Coordinates of N, CA and C in Angstrom, one line a residue:
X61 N 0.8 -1.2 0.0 CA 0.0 0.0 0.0 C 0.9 1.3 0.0
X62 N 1.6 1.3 1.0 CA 2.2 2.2 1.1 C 3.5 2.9 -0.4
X63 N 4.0 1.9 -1.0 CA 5.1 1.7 -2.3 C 3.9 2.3 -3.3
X64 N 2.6 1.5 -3.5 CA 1.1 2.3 -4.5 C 1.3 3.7 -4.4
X65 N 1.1 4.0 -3.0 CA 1.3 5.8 -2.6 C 2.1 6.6 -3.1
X66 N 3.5 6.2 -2.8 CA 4.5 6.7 -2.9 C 4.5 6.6 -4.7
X67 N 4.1 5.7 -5.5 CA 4.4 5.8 -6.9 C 3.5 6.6 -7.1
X68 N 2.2 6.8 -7.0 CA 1.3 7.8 -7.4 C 1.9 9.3 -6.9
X69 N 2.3 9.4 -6.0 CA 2.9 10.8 -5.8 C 4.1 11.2 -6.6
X70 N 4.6 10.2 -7.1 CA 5.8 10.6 -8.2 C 5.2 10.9 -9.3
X71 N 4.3 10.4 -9.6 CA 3.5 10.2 -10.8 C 3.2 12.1 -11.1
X72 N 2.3 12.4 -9.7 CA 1.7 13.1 -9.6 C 2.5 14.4 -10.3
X73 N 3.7 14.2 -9.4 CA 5.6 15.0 -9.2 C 5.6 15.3 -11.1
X74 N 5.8 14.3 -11.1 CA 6.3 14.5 -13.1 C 5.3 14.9 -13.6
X75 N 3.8 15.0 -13.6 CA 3.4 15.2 -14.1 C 2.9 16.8 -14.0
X76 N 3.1 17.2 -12.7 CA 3.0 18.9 -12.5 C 4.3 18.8 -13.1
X77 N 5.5 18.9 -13.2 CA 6.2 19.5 -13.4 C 6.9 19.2 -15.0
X78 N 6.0 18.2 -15.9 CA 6.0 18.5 -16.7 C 4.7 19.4 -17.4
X79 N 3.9 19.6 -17.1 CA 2.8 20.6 -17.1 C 3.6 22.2 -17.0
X80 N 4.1 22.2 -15.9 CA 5.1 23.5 -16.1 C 6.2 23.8 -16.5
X81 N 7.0 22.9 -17.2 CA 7.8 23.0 -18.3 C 6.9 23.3 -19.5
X82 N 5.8 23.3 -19.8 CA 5.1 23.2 -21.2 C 4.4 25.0 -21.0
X83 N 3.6 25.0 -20.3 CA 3.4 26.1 -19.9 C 4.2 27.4 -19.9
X84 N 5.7 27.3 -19.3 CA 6.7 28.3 -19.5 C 7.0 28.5 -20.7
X85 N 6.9 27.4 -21.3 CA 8.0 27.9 -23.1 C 6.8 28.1 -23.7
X86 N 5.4 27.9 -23.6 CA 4.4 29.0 -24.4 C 4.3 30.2 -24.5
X87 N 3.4 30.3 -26.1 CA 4.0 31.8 -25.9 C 6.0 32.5 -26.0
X88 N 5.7 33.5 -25.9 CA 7.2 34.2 -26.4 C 7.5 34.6 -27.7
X89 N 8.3 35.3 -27.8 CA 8.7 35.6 -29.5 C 8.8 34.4 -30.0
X90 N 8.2 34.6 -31.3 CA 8.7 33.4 -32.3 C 8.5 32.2 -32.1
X91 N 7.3 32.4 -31.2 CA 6.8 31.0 -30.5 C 5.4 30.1 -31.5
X92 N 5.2 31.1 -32.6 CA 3.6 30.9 -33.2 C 4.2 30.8 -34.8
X93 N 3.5 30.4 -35.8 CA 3.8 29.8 -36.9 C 2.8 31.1 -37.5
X94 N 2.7 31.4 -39.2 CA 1.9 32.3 -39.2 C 0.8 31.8 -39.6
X95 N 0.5 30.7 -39.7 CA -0.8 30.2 -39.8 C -1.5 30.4 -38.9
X96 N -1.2 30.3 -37.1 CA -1.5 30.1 -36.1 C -2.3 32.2 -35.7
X97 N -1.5 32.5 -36.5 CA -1.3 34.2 -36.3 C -3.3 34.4 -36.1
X98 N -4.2 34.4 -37.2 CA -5.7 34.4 -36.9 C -6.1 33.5 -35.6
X99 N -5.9 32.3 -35.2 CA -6.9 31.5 -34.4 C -6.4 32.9 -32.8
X100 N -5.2 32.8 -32.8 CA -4.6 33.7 -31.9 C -4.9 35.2 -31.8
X101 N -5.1 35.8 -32.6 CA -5.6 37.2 -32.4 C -7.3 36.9 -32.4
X102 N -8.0 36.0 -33.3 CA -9.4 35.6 -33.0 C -10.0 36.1 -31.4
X103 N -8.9 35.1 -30.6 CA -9.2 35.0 -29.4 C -8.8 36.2 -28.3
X104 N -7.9 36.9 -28.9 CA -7.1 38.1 -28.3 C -7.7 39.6 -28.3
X105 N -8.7 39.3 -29.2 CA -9.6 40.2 -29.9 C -11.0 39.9 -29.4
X106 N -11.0 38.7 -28.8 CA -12.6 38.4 -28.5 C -13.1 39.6 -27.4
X107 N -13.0 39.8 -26.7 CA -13.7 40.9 -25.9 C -13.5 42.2 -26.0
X108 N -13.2 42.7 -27.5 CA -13.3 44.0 -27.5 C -14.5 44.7 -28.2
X109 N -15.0 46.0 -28.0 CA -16.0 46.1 -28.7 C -15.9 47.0 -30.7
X110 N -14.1 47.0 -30.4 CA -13.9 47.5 -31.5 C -12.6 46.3 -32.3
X111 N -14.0 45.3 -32.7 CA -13.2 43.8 -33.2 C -12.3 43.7 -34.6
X112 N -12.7 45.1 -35.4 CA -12.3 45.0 -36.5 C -10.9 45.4 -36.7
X113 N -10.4 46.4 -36.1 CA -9.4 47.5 -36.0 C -8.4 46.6 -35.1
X114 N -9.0 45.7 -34.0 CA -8.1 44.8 -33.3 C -7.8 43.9 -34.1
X115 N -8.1 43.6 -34.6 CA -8.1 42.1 -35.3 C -7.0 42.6 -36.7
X116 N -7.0 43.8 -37.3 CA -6.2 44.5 -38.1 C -4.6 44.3 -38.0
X117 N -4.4 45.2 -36.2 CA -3.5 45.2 -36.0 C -2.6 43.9 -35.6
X118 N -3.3 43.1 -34.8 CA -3.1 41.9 -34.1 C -2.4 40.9 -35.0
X119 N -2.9 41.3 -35.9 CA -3.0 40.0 -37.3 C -1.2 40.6 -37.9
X120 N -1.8 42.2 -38.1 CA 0.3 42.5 -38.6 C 1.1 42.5 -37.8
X121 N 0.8 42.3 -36.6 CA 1.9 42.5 -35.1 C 2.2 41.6 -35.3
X122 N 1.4 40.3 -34.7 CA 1.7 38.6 -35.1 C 2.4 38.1 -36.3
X123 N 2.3 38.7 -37.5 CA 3.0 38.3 -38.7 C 4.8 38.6 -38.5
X124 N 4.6 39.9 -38.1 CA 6.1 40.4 -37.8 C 6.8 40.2 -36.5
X125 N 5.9 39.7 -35.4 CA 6.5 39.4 -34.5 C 6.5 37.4 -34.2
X126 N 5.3 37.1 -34.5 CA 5.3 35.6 -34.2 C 4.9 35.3 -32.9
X127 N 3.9 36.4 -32.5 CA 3.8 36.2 -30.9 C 2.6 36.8 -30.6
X128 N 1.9 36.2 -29.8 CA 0.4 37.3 -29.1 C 0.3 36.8 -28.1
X129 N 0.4 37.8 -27.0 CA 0.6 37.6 -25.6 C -1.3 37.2 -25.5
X130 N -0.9 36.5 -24.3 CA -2.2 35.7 -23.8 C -2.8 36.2 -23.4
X131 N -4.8 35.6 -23.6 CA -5.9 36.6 -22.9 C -5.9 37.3 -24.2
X132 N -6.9 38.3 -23.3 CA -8.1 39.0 -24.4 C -7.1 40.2 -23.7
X133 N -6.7 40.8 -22.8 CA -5.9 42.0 -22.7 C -4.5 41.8 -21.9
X134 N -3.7 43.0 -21.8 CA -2.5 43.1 -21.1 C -1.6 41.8 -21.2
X135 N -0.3 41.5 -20.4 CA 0.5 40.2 -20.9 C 1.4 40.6 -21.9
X136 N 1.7 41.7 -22.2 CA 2.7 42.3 -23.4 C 4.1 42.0 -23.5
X137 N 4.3 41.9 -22.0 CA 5.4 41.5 -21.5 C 5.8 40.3 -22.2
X138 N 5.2 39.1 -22.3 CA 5.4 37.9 -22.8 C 6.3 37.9 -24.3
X139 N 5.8 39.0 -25.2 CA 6.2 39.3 -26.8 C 7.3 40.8 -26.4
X140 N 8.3 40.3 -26.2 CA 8.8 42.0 -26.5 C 8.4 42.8 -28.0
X141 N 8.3 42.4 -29.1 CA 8.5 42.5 -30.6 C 7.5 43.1 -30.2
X142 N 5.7 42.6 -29.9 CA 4.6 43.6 -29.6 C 4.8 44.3 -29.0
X143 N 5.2 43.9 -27.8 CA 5.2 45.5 -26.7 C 6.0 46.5 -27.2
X144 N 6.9 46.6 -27.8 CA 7.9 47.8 -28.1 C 7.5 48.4 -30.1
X145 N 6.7 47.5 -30.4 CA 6.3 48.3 -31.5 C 5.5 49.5 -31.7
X146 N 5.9 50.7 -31.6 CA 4.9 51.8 -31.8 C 4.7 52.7 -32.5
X147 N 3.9 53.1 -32.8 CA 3.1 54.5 -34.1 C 4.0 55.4 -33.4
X148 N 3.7 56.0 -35.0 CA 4.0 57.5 -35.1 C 4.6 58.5 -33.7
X149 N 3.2 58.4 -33.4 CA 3.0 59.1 -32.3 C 3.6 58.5 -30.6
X150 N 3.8 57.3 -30.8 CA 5.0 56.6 -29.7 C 3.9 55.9 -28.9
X151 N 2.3 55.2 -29.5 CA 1.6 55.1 -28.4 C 1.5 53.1 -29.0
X152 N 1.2 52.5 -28.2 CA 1.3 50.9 -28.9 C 0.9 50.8 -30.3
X153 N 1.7 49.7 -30.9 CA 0.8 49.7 -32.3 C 0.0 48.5 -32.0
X154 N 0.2 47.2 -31.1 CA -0.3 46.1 -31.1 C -1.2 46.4 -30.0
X155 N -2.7 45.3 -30.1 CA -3.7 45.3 -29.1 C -3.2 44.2 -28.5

């Protein structure tokens, strides 16, 4: 009984911590293929109320960067290429 326990707790062991090895390396520059670039802004774009103009930019950020930080907002951090891309005027180019 007790050797059953102890293997299920290893079990358990590898398997968080391969769950968080997979988790960390998602995401990041150059982490996404450009095919992937729509299903990824689709979702990144889902809760805004100005879907078209997001979905615009998201779509050329992603092409040139390879990356869309996670969630429907904030997480920029994740893509440097998005976070530091900006207009004209110095204000984000990526949603």
């Amino acid at each position: 009984m007790a050797k059953l326990s102890w293997s299920f707790i290893a079990l358990l062991l590898f398997l968080s911590l391969s769950f968080t090895l997979d988790v960390s390396n998602a995401g990041g520059e150059g982490s996404l293929k450009p095919e992937q670039c729509k299903p990824a802004c689709d979702y990144r774009c889902s809760a805004t109320s100005h879907r078209k103009p997001c979905l615009f930019f998201c779509n050329k950020c992603c092409n040139k960067c390879l990356c869309v930080p996670s969630g429907t907002y904030g997480h920029k951090e994740e893509c440097p290429c998005y976070d530091q891309w900006k207009t004209k005027e110095g204000k984000p180019k990526c949603p």
